[in-house]
Short mmCIF file of C-alpha atoms and ligand atoms in Angstrom, two decimals:
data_model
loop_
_atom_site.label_atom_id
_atom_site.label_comp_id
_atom_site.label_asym_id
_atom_site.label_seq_id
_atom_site.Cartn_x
_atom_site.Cartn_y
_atom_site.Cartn_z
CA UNK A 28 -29.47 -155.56 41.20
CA UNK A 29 -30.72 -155.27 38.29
CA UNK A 30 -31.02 -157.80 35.04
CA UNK A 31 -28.14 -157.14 32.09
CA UNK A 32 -31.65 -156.73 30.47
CA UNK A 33 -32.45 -154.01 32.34
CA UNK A 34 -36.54 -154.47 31.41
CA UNK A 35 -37.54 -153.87 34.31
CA UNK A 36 -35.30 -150.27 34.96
CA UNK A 37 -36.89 -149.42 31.44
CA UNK A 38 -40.46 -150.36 32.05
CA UNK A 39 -40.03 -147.77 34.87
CA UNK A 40 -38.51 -145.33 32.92
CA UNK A 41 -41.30 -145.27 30.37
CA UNK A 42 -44.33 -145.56 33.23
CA UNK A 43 -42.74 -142.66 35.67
CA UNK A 44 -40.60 -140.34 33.10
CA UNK A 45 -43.13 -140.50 29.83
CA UNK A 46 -46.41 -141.53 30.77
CA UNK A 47 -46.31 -139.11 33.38
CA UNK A 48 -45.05 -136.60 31.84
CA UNK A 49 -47.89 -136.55 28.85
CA UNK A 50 -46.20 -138.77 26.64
CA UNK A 51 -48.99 -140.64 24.49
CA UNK A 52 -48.41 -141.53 21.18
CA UNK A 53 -48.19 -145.97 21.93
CA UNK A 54 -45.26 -146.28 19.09
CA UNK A 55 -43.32 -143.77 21.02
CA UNK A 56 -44.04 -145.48 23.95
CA UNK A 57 -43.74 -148.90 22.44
CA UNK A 58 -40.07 -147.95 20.87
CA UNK A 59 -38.85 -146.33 24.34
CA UNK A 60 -39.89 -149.20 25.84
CA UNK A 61 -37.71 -151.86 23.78
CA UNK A 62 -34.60 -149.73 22.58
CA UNK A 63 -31.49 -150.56 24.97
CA UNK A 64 -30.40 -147.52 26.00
CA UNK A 65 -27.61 -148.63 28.82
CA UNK A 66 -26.27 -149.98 25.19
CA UNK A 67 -26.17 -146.30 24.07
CA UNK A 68 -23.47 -145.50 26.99
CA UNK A 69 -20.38 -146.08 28.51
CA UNK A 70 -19.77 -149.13 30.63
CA UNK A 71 -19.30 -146.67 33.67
CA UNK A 72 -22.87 -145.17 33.27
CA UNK A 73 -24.82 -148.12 32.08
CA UNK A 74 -26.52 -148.03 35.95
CA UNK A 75 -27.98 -144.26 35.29
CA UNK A 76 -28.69 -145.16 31.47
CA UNK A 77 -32.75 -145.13 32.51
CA UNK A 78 -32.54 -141.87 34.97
CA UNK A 79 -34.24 -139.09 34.45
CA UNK A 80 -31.71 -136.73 32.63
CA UNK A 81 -29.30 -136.46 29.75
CA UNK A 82 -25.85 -138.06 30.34
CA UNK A 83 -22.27 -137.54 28.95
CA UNK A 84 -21.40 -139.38 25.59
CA UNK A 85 -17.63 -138.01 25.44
CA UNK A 86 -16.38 -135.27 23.51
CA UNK A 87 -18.49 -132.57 25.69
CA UNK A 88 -21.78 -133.97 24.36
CA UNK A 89 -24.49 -135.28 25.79
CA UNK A 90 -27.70 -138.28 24.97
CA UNK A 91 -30.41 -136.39 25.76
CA UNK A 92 -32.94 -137.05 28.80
CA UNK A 93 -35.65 -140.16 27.92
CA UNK A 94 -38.61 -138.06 28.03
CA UNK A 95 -36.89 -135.07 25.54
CA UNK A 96 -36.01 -138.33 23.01
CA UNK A 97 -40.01 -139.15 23.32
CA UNK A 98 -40.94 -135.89 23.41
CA UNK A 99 -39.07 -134.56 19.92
CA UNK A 100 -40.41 -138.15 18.45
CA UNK A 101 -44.19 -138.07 19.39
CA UNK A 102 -44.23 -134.33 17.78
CA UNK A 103 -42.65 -135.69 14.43
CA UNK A 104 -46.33 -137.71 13.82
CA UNK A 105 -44.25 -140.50 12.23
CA UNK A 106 -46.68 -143.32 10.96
CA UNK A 107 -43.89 -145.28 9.64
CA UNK A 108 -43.85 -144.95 5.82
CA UNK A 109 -41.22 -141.74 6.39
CA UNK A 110 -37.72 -141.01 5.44
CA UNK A 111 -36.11 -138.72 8.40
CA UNK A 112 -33.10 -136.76 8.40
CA UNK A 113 -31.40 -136.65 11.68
CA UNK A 114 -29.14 -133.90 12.83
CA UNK A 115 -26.29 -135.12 15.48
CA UNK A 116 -26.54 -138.57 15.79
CA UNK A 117 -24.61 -138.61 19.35
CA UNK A 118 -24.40 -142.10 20.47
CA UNK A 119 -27.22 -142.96 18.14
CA UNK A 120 -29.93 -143.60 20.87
CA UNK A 121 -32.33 -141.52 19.52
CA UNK A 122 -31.68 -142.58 15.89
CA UNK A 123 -32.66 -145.89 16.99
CA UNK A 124 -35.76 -144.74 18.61
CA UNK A 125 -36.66 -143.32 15.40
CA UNK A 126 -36.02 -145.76 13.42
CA UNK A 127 -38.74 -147.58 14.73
CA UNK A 128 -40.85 -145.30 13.89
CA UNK A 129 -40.05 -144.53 10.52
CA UNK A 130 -38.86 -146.42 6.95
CA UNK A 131 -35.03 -144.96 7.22
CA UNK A 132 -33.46 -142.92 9.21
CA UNK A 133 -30.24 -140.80 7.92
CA UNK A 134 -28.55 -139.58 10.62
CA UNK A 135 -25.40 -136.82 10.47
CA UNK A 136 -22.63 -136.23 13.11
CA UNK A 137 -19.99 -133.28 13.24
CA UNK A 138 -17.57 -134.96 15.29
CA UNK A 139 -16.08 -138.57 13.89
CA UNK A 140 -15.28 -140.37 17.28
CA UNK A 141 -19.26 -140.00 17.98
CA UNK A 142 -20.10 -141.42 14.06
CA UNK A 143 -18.12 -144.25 14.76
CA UNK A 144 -19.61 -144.90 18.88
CA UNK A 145 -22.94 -144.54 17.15
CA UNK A 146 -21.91 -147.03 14.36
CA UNK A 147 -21.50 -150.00 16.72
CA UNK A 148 -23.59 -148.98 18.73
CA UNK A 149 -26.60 -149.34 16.38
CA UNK A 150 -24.64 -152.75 14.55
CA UNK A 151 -24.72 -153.74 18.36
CA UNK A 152 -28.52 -153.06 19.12
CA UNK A 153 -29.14 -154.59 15.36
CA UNK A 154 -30.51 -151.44 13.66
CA UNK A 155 -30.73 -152.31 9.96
CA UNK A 156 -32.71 -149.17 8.42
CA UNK A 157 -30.28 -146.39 9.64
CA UNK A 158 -27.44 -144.43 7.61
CA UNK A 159 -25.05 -142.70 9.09
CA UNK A 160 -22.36 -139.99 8.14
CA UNK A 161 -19.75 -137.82 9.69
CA UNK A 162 -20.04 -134.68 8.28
CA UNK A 163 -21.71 -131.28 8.80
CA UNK A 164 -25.51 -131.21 9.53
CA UNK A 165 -26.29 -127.92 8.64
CA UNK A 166 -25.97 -128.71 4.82
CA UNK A 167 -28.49 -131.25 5.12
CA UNK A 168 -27.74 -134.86 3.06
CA UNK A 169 -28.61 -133.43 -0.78
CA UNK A 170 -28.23 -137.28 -2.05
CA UNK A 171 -30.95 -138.52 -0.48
CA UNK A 172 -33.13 -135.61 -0.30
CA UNK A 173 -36.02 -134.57 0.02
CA UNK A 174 -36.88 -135.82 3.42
CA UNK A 175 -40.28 -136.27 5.08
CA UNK A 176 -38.82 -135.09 8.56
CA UNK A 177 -35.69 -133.45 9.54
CA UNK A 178 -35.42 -133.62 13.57
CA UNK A 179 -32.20 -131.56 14.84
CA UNK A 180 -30.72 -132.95 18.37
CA UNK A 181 -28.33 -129.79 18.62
CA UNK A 182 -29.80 -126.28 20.01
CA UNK A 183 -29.21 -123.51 17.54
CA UNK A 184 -31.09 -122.30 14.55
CA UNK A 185 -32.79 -123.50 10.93
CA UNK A 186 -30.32 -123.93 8.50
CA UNK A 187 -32.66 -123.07 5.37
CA UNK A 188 -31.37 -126.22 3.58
CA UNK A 189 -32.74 -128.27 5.60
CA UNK A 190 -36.48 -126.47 4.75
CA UNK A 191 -35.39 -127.02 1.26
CA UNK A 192 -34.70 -130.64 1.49
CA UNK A 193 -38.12 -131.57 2.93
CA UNK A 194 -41.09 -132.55 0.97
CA UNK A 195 -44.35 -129.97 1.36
CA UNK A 196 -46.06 -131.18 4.40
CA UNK A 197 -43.19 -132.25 5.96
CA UNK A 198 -41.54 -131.55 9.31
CA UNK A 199 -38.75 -129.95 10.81
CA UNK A 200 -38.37 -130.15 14.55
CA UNK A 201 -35.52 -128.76 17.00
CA UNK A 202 -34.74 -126.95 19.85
CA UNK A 203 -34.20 -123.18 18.69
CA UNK A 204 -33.25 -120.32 20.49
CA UNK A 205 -29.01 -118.51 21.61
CA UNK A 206 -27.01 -120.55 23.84
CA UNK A 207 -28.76 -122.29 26.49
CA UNK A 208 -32.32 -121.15 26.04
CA UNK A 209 -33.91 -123.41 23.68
CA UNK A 210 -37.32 -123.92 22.69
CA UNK A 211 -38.50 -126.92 20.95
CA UNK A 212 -40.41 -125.68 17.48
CA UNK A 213 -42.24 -127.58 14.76
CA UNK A 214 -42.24 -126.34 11.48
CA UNK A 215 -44.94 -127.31 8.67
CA UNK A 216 -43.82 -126.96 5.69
CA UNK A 217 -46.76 -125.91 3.22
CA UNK A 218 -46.98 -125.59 -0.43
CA UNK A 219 -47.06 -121.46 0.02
CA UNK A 220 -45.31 -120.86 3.46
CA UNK A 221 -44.18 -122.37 6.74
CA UNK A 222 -47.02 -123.29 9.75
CA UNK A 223 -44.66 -122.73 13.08
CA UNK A 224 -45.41 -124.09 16.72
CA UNK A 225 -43.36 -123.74 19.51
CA UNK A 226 -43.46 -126.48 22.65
CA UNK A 227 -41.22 -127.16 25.99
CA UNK A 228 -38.62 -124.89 26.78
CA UNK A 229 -34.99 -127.15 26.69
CA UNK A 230 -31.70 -127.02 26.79
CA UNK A 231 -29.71 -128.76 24.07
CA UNK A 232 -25.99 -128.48 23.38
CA UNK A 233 -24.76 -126.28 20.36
CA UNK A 234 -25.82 -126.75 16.81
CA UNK A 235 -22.36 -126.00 15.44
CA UNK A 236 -20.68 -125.41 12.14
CA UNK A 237 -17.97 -127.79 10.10
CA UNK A 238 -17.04 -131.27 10.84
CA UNK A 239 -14.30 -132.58 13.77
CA UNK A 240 -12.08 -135.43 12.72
CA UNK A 241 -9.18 -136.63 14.67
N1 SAM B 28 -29.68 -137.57 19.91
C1 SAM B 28 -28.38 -137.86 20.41
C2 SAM B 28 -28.33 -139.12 21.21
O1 SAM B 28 -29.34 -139.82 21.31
O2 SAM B 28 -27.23 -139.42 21.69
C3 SAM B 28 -27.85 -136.73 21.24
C4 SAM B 28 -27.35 -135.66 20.40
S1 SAM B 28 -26.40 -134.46 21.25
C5 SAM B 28 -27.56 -133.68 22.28
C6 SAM B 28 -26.19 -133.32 19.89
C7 SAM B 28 -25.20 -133.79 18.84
O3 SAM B 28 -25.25 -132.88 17.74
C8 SAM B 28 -23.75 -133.80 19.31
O4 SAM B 28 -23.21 -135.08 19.17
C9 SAM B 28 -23.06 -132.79 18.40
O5 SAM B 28 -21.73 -133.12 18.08
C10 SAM B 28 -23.96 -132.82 17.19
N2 SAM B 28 -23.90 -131.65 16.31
C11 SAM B 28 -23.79 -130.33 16.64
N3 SAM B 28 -23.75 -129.58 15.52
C12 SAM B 28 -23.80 -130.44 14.45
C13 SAM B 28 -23.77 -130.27 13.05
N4 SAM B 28 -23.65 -129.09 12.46
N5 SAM B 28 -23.85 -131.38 12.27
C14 SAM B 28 -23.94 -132.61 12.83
N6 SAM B 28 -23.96 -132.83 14.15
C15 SAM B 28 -23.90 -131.76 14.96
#
């Protein structure tokens, strides 16, 4: 059994899926290894909360697997002065991650029911430095732009607002690519032109366009 804690199912989870897997970067690590994440899902899941692989949030979406949420935040380079914009907030697990790891995290979601999960759930896990809206992603969040990151949890491709609402040297990161064949890519964005790398192969849900409220 283990503790409503669940420390020691997390200590795991960060020794066997992220240190093992490459992961190095000690805030990641350090942030992985405090956020809650069987707070992040249903009661019916909380037991497979620290397994090894993405799990159903509701609505046909997904929180993405532990080491992808380390993974896409280790290749950000946050040092903690940053303001990120974060497309699909989900359940908000990885917006609290993040917001470890940065000053403020804005986070959008398409589909209200998920805004609102990811609302308590963050007031629950006591994230102060977060703001979230329901709304479509792919025109970025103009108000409180420009950003020094933009990290899209949705598989699809760059919406060139989102380039535009980053400051020069900043960072946009997602998982790119038709359908189900994503690849992670990292974007640089330099005074005269972009600097692109691509990482791990993935496979996210769909970016998609307009907002769902119900
Ligand atoms: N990072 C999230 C977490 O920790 O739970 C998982 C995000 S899930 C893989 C991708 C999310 O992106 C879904 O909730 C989906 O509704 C959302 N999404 C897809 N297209 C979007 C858009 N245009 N704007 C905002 N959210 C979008």
């Amino acid at each position: 059994m283990h503790s409503l804690s669940y420390d020691r199912p997390r200590r795991r989870m960060v020794e066997e899926q992220l240190i093992t897997a490459g992961i190095q970067d000690e805030r990641v690590l350090q942030a992985m290894s405090i956020v809650p994440r069987h707070l992040f899902v249903d009661a019916a899941l909380r037991a497979h909360a620290y397994q090894d692989s993405s799990l159903p949030i509701g609505e046909g979406q997904t929180i993405s697997q532990p080491y992808m949420v380390a993974k896409m935040s280790e290749l950000l380079l946050l040092q903690g002065h940053e303001r990120v914009l974060e497309i699909g907030t989900g359940c908000g697990y990885q917006t609290a991650v993040l917001s470890r790891l940065c000053k403020r995290v804005y986070s959008i979601e398409r589909i209200e029911s998920l805004h609102e999960k990811a609302r308590s759930n963050l007031r629950r896990a006591q994230h102060a430095n977060v703001m979230l809206k329901c709304g479509d992603g792919l025109l970025g969040w103009e108000e409180y732009a420009p950003f020094d990151a933009v990290i899209v949890t949705a598989g699809g491709f760059a919406s060139d607002i989102w380039l535009e609402q980053l400051k020069v040297g900043g960072i946009l990161l997602m998982p790119e690519g038709d359908e189900k064949k994503h690849q992670l890519v990292r974007r640089l964005k330099l005074q005269d032109g972009i600097e692109e790398t691509y990482f791990d192969a993935c496979t996210f849900v769909p970016l998609l366009e307009g907002e769902l409220r119900r």
